[in-house]
Amino acid sequence: MRAADFLLVTFTSVRDQRMRSALTALGIAVGIGAVVLLTSLGEGIHRFVLAEFTQFGTNLIAINPGKTSTFGVSGAVISNVRPLSLDDAQALATITGVRKVVPVVQGNAAIEGGGRQRRAAVFGVGPAVPDVWQLPVAAGRFLPDDPPRTARPYVVIGSRLRSELFGDSPYLGARLRVGGELYRVIGGMEEKGQMLGFDLDDAVYIPITKAMALFNRESLMEVDLLYASGFSADTIAVAARNLLIKRHGREDFTITTQEQMLESLSSVLDILTIAVGALGGISLVVGGVGIFTIMTIAVNERRSEIGLLSALGASRLLILGLFLGEALTLAMIGGVAGLFLGAGGAWLLGKLIPALPSHTSWFFVVLAEGCAALIGVLAGVLPARQASRLPPVEALRAE
């Protein structure tokens, strides 16, 4: 049989049973649509979270007090026997390749200004925040490079907090109370948005020593290093580790490069995407059962046709191929319909809920279509094999 005749017979068989074929393909379409939709949401969340992390730049290294063997926030952030100090931060700034260093203490306090009051995040930091965290200043300037222990009471406010306290009124030079202490506003940050639910615009930035006094802390919660582009993260991390071991006498801190953060996060998000895709794959299995059922019925209904083909000299392999081709065609029709269903659903969700990120990955699209084809073939094997083994005389007798 010529290839054109083979395809004609296959498609004619599917077309002659339009309703049955449509319902069978619908099962696969729902499965593929679920896989594409769920993986689109998973991939969208994956990209969103990674973008949130990389908005602070890519040449960053974070150092936290306490030694951890797994990624995450060290339990020693709150209390540890060998804390990170301002002297440690100043020593880390002398490492070759390190451009800027930001010591960090964070808390929450009442903010009063412009005749209003509210609670907001308070960051005790150094003057290098705009460079290290890539937070541009919208007006005024950031904290000056005062000696840490004699820093002047200046404050820089985030865009949202500035809007809520002062509205459209001038704010530079205004007085602001942070945790009861009086500060002068010298700058306002540009809008930065949120990171993993934390509003970076609803915050104030004060000198590190003022924050340590405000929150009654004697040590730092974190030290962030910004290194030059010509250096590798591993080189800087090794130099920082050696320096701190020399100062502390042992490794009682955790150094995390941004590559490690992203790799760990990406692995978790990949598993999440695959998990939600696998849930959608359950629908594919149901669709495969539907193809198996329909093909079994088709073999029983077309015994005379099978007998006639055999009597005309069609080989078992040809009959096997015809029924497998029919099962594969049903699966692929359902797969294409499911692709439009899933991608369209992801697009529609993005329009209706802009805050819900989605991205249709070609990798998962091809994988889902491949699974649909495989399920179609597997579901058609047994009925096709049964058809190919029917004795011609017995099959013709069914007429």
Tab-separated table of C-alpha atoms in Angstrom:
chain	number	residue	atom	x	y	z
A	1	MET	CA	0.000	0.000	0.000
A	2	ARG	CA	1.318	3.438	-0.875
A	3	ALA	CA	1.906	5.969	1.870
A	4	ALA	CA	-0.796	8.241	0.444
A	5	ASP	CA	-3.323	5.378	0.495
A	6	PHE	CA	-2.239	4.481	4.023
A	7	LEU	CA	-2.886	8.031	5.216
A	8	LEU	CA	-6.174	8.215	3.305
A	9	VAL	CA	-7.489	5.026	4.903
A	10	THR	CA	-6.406	6.183	8.352
A	11	PHE	CA	-7.986	9.638	8.129
A	12	THR	CA	-11.125	8.273	6.473
A	13	SER	CA	-11.643	5.886	9.370
A	14	VAL	CA	-11.363	8.779	11.831
A	15	ARG	CA	-13.614	11.035	9.746
A	16	ASP	CA	-16.358	8.426	9.266
A	17	GLN	CA	-16.872	8.292	13.037
A	18	ARG	CA	-16.844	12.027	13.680
A	19	MET	CA	-18.686	12.087	16.976
A	20	ARG	CA	-16.842	9.109	18.394
A	21	SER	CA	-13.485	10.481	17.232
A	22	ALA	CA	-14.231	13.927	18.638
A	23	LEU	CA	-15.175	12.547	22.052
A	24	THR	CA	-12.076	10.326	22.103
A	25	ALA	CA	-9.782	13.201	21.125
A	26	LEU	CA	-11.484	15.383	23.740
A	27	GLY	CA	-10.117	13.173	26.501
A	28	ILE	CA	-6.571	13.696	25.229
A	29	ALA	CA	-7.244	17.413	24.653
A	30	VAL	CA	-8.298	17.883	28.272
A	31	GLY	CA	-5.176	16.064	29.458
A	32	ILE	CA	-2.810	18.058	27.235
A	33	GLY	CA	-4.612	21.285	28.085
A	34	ALA	CA	-4.212	20.601	31.815
A	35	VAL	CA	-0.508	19.795	31.410
A	36	VAL	CA	0.195	22.905	29.309
A	37	LEU	CA	-1.833	25.184	31.600
A	38	LEU	CA	-0.312	23.921	34.842
A	39	THR	CA	3.254	23.914	33.508
A	40	SER	CA	2.688	27.436	32.123
A	41	LEU	CA	1.729	28.619	35.591
A	42	GLY	CA	4.654	26.746	37.154
A	43	GLU	CA	7.120	28.148	34.620
A	44	GLY	CA	5.676	31.627	35.067
A	45	ILE	CA	6.154	31.448	38.831
A	46	HIS	CA	9.653	30.058	38.251
A	47	ARG	CA	10.659	33.021	36.088
A	48	PHE	CA	8.951	35.514	38.390
A	49	VAL	CA	10.795	34.311	41.484
A	50	LEU	CA	14.181	34.232	39.710
A	51	ALA	CA	13.587	37.749	38.362
A	52	GLU	CA	12.763	38.925	41.871
A	53	PHE	CA	16.069	37.552	43.126
A	54	THR	CA	18.221	38.908	40.292
A	55	GLN	CA	16.775	42.436	40.519
A	56	PHE	CA	19.483	43.153	43.099
A	57	GLY	CA	22.240	42.376	40.619
A	58	THR	CA	24.286	39.304	39.886
A	59	ASN	CA	27.662	39.918	41.559
A	60	LEU	CA	26.479	39.546	45.122
A	61	ILE	CA	27.637	37.426	48.029
A	62	ALA	CA	25.761	37.253	51.322
A	63	ILE	CA	27.431	36.411	54.615
A	64	ASN	CA	25.318	35.440	57.614
A	65	PRO	CA	26.390	34.642	61.162
A	66	GLY	CA	26.317	30.989	62.153
A	67	LYS	CA	27.379	27.902	60.209
A	68	THR	CA	24.731	26.074	58.220
A	69	SER	CA	25.184	22.996	56.092
A	70	THR	CA	22.059	23.604	54.036
A	71	PHE	CA	20.747	26.688	52.301
A	72	GLY	CA	18.382	29.005	54.109
A	73	VAL	CA	18.510	31.555	56.837
A	74	SER	CA	20.853	30.671	59.625
A	75	GLY	CA	19.283	30.190	63.009
A	76	ALA	CA	22.160	32.273	64.359
A	77	VAL	CA	20.788	35.385	62.679
A	78	ILE	CA	18.916	36.175	65.871
A	79	SER	CA	21.546	35.096	68.363
A	80	ASN	CA	25.031	33.637	68.026
A	81	VAL	CA	28.138	33.346	70.153
A	82	ARG	CA	30.506	34.850	67.531
A	83	PRO	CA	28.569	37.614	65.821
A	84	LEU	CA	29.421	39.450	62.660
A	85	SER	CA	30.620	42.903	63.578
A	86	LEU	CA	31.101	46.235	61.871
A	87	ASP	CA	34.845	45.582	62.050
A	88	ASP	CA	34.263	42.358	60.090
A	89	ALA	CA	32.378	44.316	57.430
A	90	GLN	CA	35.165	46.878	57.173
A	91	ALA	CA	37.760	44.108	56.899
A	92	LEU	CA	35.758	42.390	54.124
A	93	ALA	CA	35.833	45.660	52.152
A	94	THR	CA	39.638	45.330	51.859
A	95	ILE	CA	39.470	42.053	49.867
A	96	THR	CA	40.797	42.451	46.347
A	97	GLY	CA	37.875	42.483	43.921
A	98	VAL	CA	35.259	43.620	46.450
A	99	ARG	CA	33.779	46.926	45.315
A	100	LYS	CA	31.249	47.695	48.011
A	101	VAL	CA	30.075	46.250	51.330
A	102	VAL	CA	26.723	46.700	53.028
A	103	PRO	CA	26.252	45.678	56.693
A	104	VAL	CA	22.591	44.954	57.410
A	105	VAL	CA	20.322	45.036	60.450
A	106	GLN	CA	16.588	44.866	59.868
A	107	GLY	CA	13.525	45.341	62.036
A	108	ASN	CA	10.111	46.927	62.218
A	109	ALA	CA	9.249	50.141	64.026
A	110	ALA	CA	6.709	52.949	64.221
A	111	ILE	CA	7.347	55.731	61.720
A	112	GLU	CA	5.943	59.220	62.352
A	113	GLY	CA	6.073	62.042	59.830
A	114	GLY	CA	3.894	64.493	57.937
A	115	GLY	CA	1.357	64.365	60.769
A	116	ARG	CA	0.806	60.649	60.233
A	117	GLN	CA	2.067	57.433	61.744
A	118	ARG	CA	2.425	53.819	60.644
A	119	ARG	CA	4.698	50.835	61.139
A	120	ALA	CA	7.176	49.920	58.428
A	121	ALA	CA	10.373	47.961	57.842
A	122	VAL	CA	13.548	49.652	59.040
A	123	PHE	CA	16.853	48.827	57.374
A	124	GLY	CA	20.063	49.739	59.125
A	125	VAL	CA	22.603	49.864	56.309
A	126	GLY	CA	25.711	51.552	54.985
A	127	PRO	CA	26.032	54.196	52.249
A	128	ALA	CA	26.637	51.636	49.470
A	129	VAL	CA	23.046	50.350	49.257
A	130	PRO	CA	22.195	52.053	45.910
A	131	ASP	CA	25.166	50.261	44.266
A	132	VAL	CA	24.993	46.893	46.033
A	133	TRP	CA	21.222	46.411	46.033
A	134	GLN	CA	20.628	48.401	42.849
A	135	LEU	CA	18.104	50.684	44.541
A	136	PRO	CA	18.202	54.064	42.760
A	137	VAL	CA	17.578	57.273	44.678
A	138	ALA	CA	14.643	59.271	43.256
A	139	ALA	CA	15.313	62.567	45.049
A	140	GLY	CA	17.945	63.943	47.388
A	141	ARG	CA	20.739	61.521	48.244
A	142	PHE	CA	21.370	58.305	50.117
A	143	LEU	CA	22.997	58.053	53.523
A	144	PRO	CA	26.399	59.801	53.631
A	145	ASP	CA	29.647	57.959	54.252
A	146	ASP	CA	29.897	59.010	57.892
A	147	PRO	CA	32.083	57.127	60.362
A	148	PRO	CA	29.748	54.304	61.524
A	149	ARG	CA	29.954	55.114	65.218
A	150	THR	CA	29.287	58.835	64.741
A	151	ALA	CA	26.717	58.681	61.948
A	152	ARG	CA	24.333	61.611	61.724
A	153	PRO	CA	20.580	60.940	62.213
A	154	TYR	CA	19.586	60.938	58.546
A	155	VAL	CA	16.896	58.792	56.978
A	156	VAL	CA	15.981	57.823	53.396
A	157	ILE	CA	12.425	56.655	52.774
A	158	GLY	CA	10.860	54.230	50.311
A	159	SER	CA	8.432	55.429	47.646
A	160	ARG	CA	5.238	53.975	49.136
A	161	LEU	CA	5.958	55.127	52.664
A	162	ARG	CA	6.865	58.566	51.334
A	163	SER	CA	3.579	58.790	49.436
A	164	GLU	CA	1.492	57.701	52.422
A	165	LEU	CA	3.177	60.010	54.931
A	166	PHE	CA	3.768	63.109	52.849
A	167	GLY	CA	1.573	62.697	49.750
A	168	ASP	CA	2.557	65.394	47.262
A	169	SER	CA	4.055	67.655	49.927
A	170	PRO	CA	7.814	68.313	49.985
A	171	TYR	CA	9.596	65.799	52.191
A	172	LEU	CA	13.299	66.505	51.790
A	173	GLY	CA	14.514	68.121	54.991
A	174	ALA	CA	11.392	67.079	56.907
A	175	ARG	CA	11.596	65.549	60.363
A	176	LEU	CA	10.737	61.865	60.768
A	177	ARG	CA	10.542	59.786	63.918
A	178	VAL	CA	11.759	56.197	63.581
A	179	GLY	CA	11.101	54.127	66.676
A	180	GLY	CA	10.780	57.346	68.688
A	181	GLU	CA	14.136	58.762	67.522
A	182	LEU	CA	14.157	61.937	65.444
A	183	TYR	CA	15.745	61.846	61.959
A	184	ARG	CA	15.990	64.254	59.043
A	185	VAL	CA	14.840	63.042	55.622
A	186	ILE	CA	17.638	63.505	53.066
A	187	GLY	CA	16.385	61.312	50.230
A	188	GLY	CA	13.656	59.173	48.727
A	189	MET	CA	14.081	55.883	46.861
A	190	GLU	CA	12.640	55.045	43.469
A	191	GLU	CA	9.800	52.533	43.320
A	192	LYS	CA	11.227	48.998	43.446
A	193	GLY	CA	8.188	46.795	44.003
A	194	GLN	CA	7.999	43.609	46.021
A	195	MET	CA	10.316	40.676	46.492
A	196	LEU	CA	8.554	37.444	47.476
A	197	GLY	CA	5.760	39.399	49.106
A	198	PHE	CA	8.044	41.865	50.911
A	199	ASP	CA	7.344	45.480	49.931
A	200	LEU	CA	10.705	47.176	49.420
A	201	ASP	CA	8.983	50.531	48.979
A	202	ASP	CA	7.375	50.440	52.408
A	203	ALA	CA	10.635	50.910	54.319
A	204	VAL	CA	13.112	53.436	55.681
A	205	TYR	CA	16.907	53.292	55.584
A	206	ILE	CA	18.919	54.614	58.530
A	207	PRO	CA	22.621	54.356	59.498
A	208	ILE	CA	23.641	50.888	60.655
A	209	THR	CA	24.726	51.950	64.137
A	210	LYS	CA	21.435	53.791	64.704
A	211	ALA	CA	19.522	50.636	63.763
A	212	MET	CA	21.673	48.483	66.055
A	213	ALA	CA	20.849	50.841	68.925
A	214	LEU	CA	17.154	50.950	67.970
A	215	PHE	CA	16.806	47.154	67.946
A	216	ASN	CA	19.243	46.655	70.846
A	217	ARG	CA	21.646	44.566	68.789
A	218	GLU	CA	25.404	44.250	69.119
A	219	SER	CA	25.958	42.369	65.875
A	220	LEU	CA	24.980	42.371	62.225
A	221	MET	CA	22.317	40.182	60.666
A	222	GLU	CA	24.062	40.067	57.302
A	223	VAL	CA	26.921	41.488	55.276
A	224	ASP	CA	26.447	41.818	51.506
A	225	LEU	CA	29.449	42.055	49.182
A	226	LEU	CA	29.401	43.477	45.660
A	227	TYR	CA	32.405	42.259	43.688
A	228	ALA	CA	33.880	43.469	40.403
A	229	SER	CA	32.854	41.799	37.134
A	230	GLY	CA	36.341	40.446	36.407
A	231	PHE	CA	36.328	38.220	39.502
A	232	SER	CA	34.536	34.942	40.098
A	233	ALA	CA	32.136	34.437	42.986
A	234	ASP	CA	34.166	31.446	44.190
A	235	THR	CA	37.392	33.482	44.358
A	236	ILE	CA	35.761	36.205	46.431
A	237	ALA	CA	33.991	33.650	48.626
A	238	VAL	CA	37.263	31.832	49.399
A	239	ALA	CA	39.005	35.110	50.247
A	240	ALA	CA	36.109	36.163	52.512
A	241	ARG	CA	36.087	32.752	54.210
A	242	ASN	CA	39.830	32.838	54.898
A	243	LEU	CA	39.644	36.380	56.247
A	244	LEU	CA	36.750	35.673	58.614
A	245	ILE	CA	38.289	32.393	59.842
A	246	LYS	CA	41.447	34.340	60.630
A	247	ARG	CA	39.417	36.929	62.579
A	248	HIS	CA	37.042	34.484	64.339
A	249	GLY	CA	39.377	31.528	64.803
A	250	ARG	CA	36.892	29.137	63.175
A	251	GLU	CA	34.206	29.021	60.511
A	252	ASP	CA	31.143	30.230	62.393
A	253	PHE	CA	29.442	31.945	59.476
A	254	THR	CA	27.760	31.026	56.203
A	255	ILE	CA	28.755	32.426	52.822
A	256	THR	CA	26.199	32.139	50.050
A	257	THR	CA	26.925	33.246	46.518
A	258	GLN	CA	24.091	34.365	44.301
A	259	GLU	CA	24.750	31.401	41.983
A	260	GLN	CA	24.122	29.055	44.918
A	261	MET	CA	20.924	30.889	45.809
A	262	LEU	CA	19.663	30.722	42.244
A	263	GLU	CA	20.670	27.059	41.751
A	264	SER	CA	18.922	26.000	44.946
A	265	LEU	CA	15.852	28.040	44.148
A	266	SER	CA	15.763	26.903	40.548
A	267	SER	CA	15.924	23.227	41.598
A	268	VAL	CA	12.974	23.636	43.934
A	269	LEU	CA	10.960	25.495	41.293
A	270	ASP	CA	11.791	22.890	38.629
A	271	ILE	CA	10.429	20.160	40.896
A	272	LEU	CA	7.306	22.253	41.473
A	273	THR	CA	6.762	22.693	37.730
A	274	ILE	CA	7.240	18.988	37.037
A	275	ALA	CA	4.907	18.082	39.932
A	276	VAL	CA	2.055	20.231	38.670
A	277	GLY	CA	2.659	18.932	35.145
A	278	ALA	CA	2.460	15.351	36.434
A	279	LEU	CA	-0.903	16.130	38.031
A	280	GLY	CA	-2.150	17.223	34.629
A	281	GLY	CA	-0.662	14.026	33.166
A	282	ILE	CA	-3.251	11.997	35.083
A	283	SER	CA	-5.832	13.365	32.648
A	284	LEU	CA	-3.661	12.099	29.801
A	285	VAL	CA	-3.839	8.576	31.178
A	286	VAL	CA	-7.627	8.844	31.285
A	287	GLY	CA	-7.550	9.978	27.660
A	288	GLY	CA	-5.390	6.979	26.778
A	289	VAL	CA	-7.963	4.653	28.342
A	290	GLY	CA	-10.574	6.302	26.121
A	291	ILE	CA	-8.515	5.615	22.976
A	292	PHE	CA	-7.985	2.011	24.023
A	293	THR	CA	-11.712	1.522	24.524
A	294	ILE	CA	-12.682	3.129	21.224
A	295	MET	CA	-10.062	1.214	19.246
A	296	THR	CA	-11.188	-2.086	20.794
A	297	ILE	CA	-14.757	-1.320	19.758
A	298	ALA	CA	-13.555	-0.323	16.280
A	299	VAL	CA	-11.761	-3.651	15.808
A	300	ASN	CA	-14.888	-5.592	16.738
A	301	GLU	CA	-17.059	-3.482	14.461
A	302	ARG	CA	-14.707	-3.700	11.472
A	303	ARG	CA	-13.921	-7.416	11.464
A	304	SER	CA	-15.314	-7.811	7.963
A	305	GLU	CA	-13.161	-4.926	6.719
A	306	ILE	CA	-10.123	-6.541	8.307
A	307	GLY	CA	-11.016	-9.877	6.718
A	308	LEU	CA	-11.403	-8.242	3.303
A	309	LEU	CA	-8.025	-6.529	3.592
A	310	SER	CA	-6.428	-9.839	4.555
A	311	ALA	CA	-8.132	-11.624	1.641
A	312	LEU	CA	-6.768	-8.957	-0.724
A	313	GLY	CA	-3.259	-9.653	0.463
A	314	ALA	CA	-2.740	-7.054	3.185
A	315	SER	CA	-0.059	-8.222	5.595
A	316	ARG	CA	-0.469	-8.361	9.383
A	317	LEU	CA	2.059	-5.564	9.653
A	318	LEU	CA	-0.047	-3.342	7.389
A	319	ILE	CA	-3.250	-3.978	9.357
A	320	LEU	CA	-1.349	-3.362	12.588
A	321	GLY	CA	-0.036	-0.093	11.149
A	322	LEU	CA	-3.503	1.048	10.018
A	323	PHE	CA	-5.027	0.713	13.479
A	324	LEU	CA	-1.970	2.161	15.191
A	325	GLY	CA	-2.087	5.084	12.770
A	326	GLU	CA	-5.727	5.638	13.616
A	327	ALA	CA	-4.987	5.663	17.358
A	328	LEU	CA	-2.039	7.993	16.802
A	329	THR	CA	-4.176	10.347	14.703
A	330	LEU	CA	-6.805	10.563	17.435
A	331	ALA	CA	-4.128	11.294	20.023
A	332	MET	CA	-2.448	13.969	17.900
A	333	ILE	CA	-5.742	15.714	17.088
A	334	GLY	CA	-6.484	15.789	20.803
A	335	GLY	CA	-2.929	16.956	21.504
A	336	VAL	CA	-3.130	19.924	19.144
A	337	ALA	CA	-6.544	20.892	20.503
A	338	GLY	CA	-5.209	20.581	24.054
A	339	LEU	CA	-2.230	22.769	23.175
A	340	PHE	CA	-4.517	25.593	22.102
A	341	LEU	CA	-6.727	24.942	25.120
A	342	GLY	CA	-3.850	25.097	27.623
A	343	ALA	CA	-1.943	27.981	26.021
A	344	GLY	CA	-5.173	29.911	25.566
A	345	GLY	CA	-6.139	29.286	29.172
A	346	ALA	CA	-2.752	30.519	30.380
A	347	TRP	CA	-3.069	33.633	28.223
A	348	LEU	CA	-6.611	34.276	29.471
A	349	LEU	CA	-5.566	33.872	33.116
A	350	GLY	CA	-2.732	36.331	32.516
A	351	LYS	CA	-5.219	38.871	31.182
A	352	LEU	CA	-7.800	38.327	33.919
A	353	ILE	CA	-5.294	38.090	36.790
A	354	PRO	CA	-2.211	40.152	35.845
A	355	ALA	CA	-0.564	39.380	39.193
A	356	LEU	CA	-0.539	35.649	38.342
A	357	PRO	CA	2.586	35.028	36.205
A	358	SER	CA	2.412	32.458	33.411
A	359	HIS	CA	4.765	31.415	30.644
A	360	THR	CA	4.193	28.604	28.165
A	361	SER	CA	7.467	26.742	27.753
A	362	TRP	CA	8.143	25.054	24.410
A	363	PHE	CA	9.958	22.284	26.267
A	364	PHE	CA	6.809	21.265	28.141
A	365	VAL	CA	4.676	21.763	25.015
A	366	VAL	CA	6.835	19.335	23.037
A	367	LEU	CA	6.998	16.967	26.021
A	368	ALA	CA	3.194	16.984	26.391
A	369	GLU	CA	2.684	16.373	22.663
A	370	GLY	CA	5.218	13.544	22.780
A	371	CYS	CA	3.381	11.998	25.733
A	372	ALA	CA	0.091	12.282	23.835
A	373	ALA	CA	1.584	10.467	20.834
A	374	LEU	CA	3.118	7.801	23.057
A	375	ILE	CA	-0.146	7.239	24.914
A	376	GLY	CA	-1.986	7.020	21.585
A	377	VAL	CA	0.399	4.368	20.315
A	378	LEU	CA	0.373	2.392	23.580
A	379	ALA	CA	-3.426	2.534	23.774
A	380	GLY	CA	-3.693	1.331	20.183
A	381	VAL	CA	-1.191	-1.523	20.343
A	382	LEU	CA	-3.429	-4.205	21.804
A	383	PRO	CA	-6.502	-3.501	19.602
A	384	ALA	CA	-4.259	-3.216	16.531
A	385	ARG	CA	-2.488	-6.435	17.404
A	386	GLN	CA	-5.842	-8.129	17.860
A	387	ALA	CA	-6.969	-6.874	14.442
A	388	SER	CA	-3.793	-8.034	12.700
A	389	ARG	CA	-4.167	-11.567	14.095
A	390	LEU	CA	-7.765	-12.107	12.991
A	391	PRO	CA	-7.979	-15.092	10.560
A	392	PRO	CA	-9.359	-13.792	7.196
A	393	VAL	CA	-12.096	-16.439	6.922
A	394	GLU	CA	-13.339	-15.858	10.452
A	395	ALA	CA	-13.246	-12.109	9.920
A	396	LEU	CA	-15.228	-12.332	6.652
A	397	ARG	CA	-17.786	-14.578	8.302
A	398	ALA	CA	-18.671	-11.663	10.576
A	399	GLU	CA	-20.195	-9.827	7.562
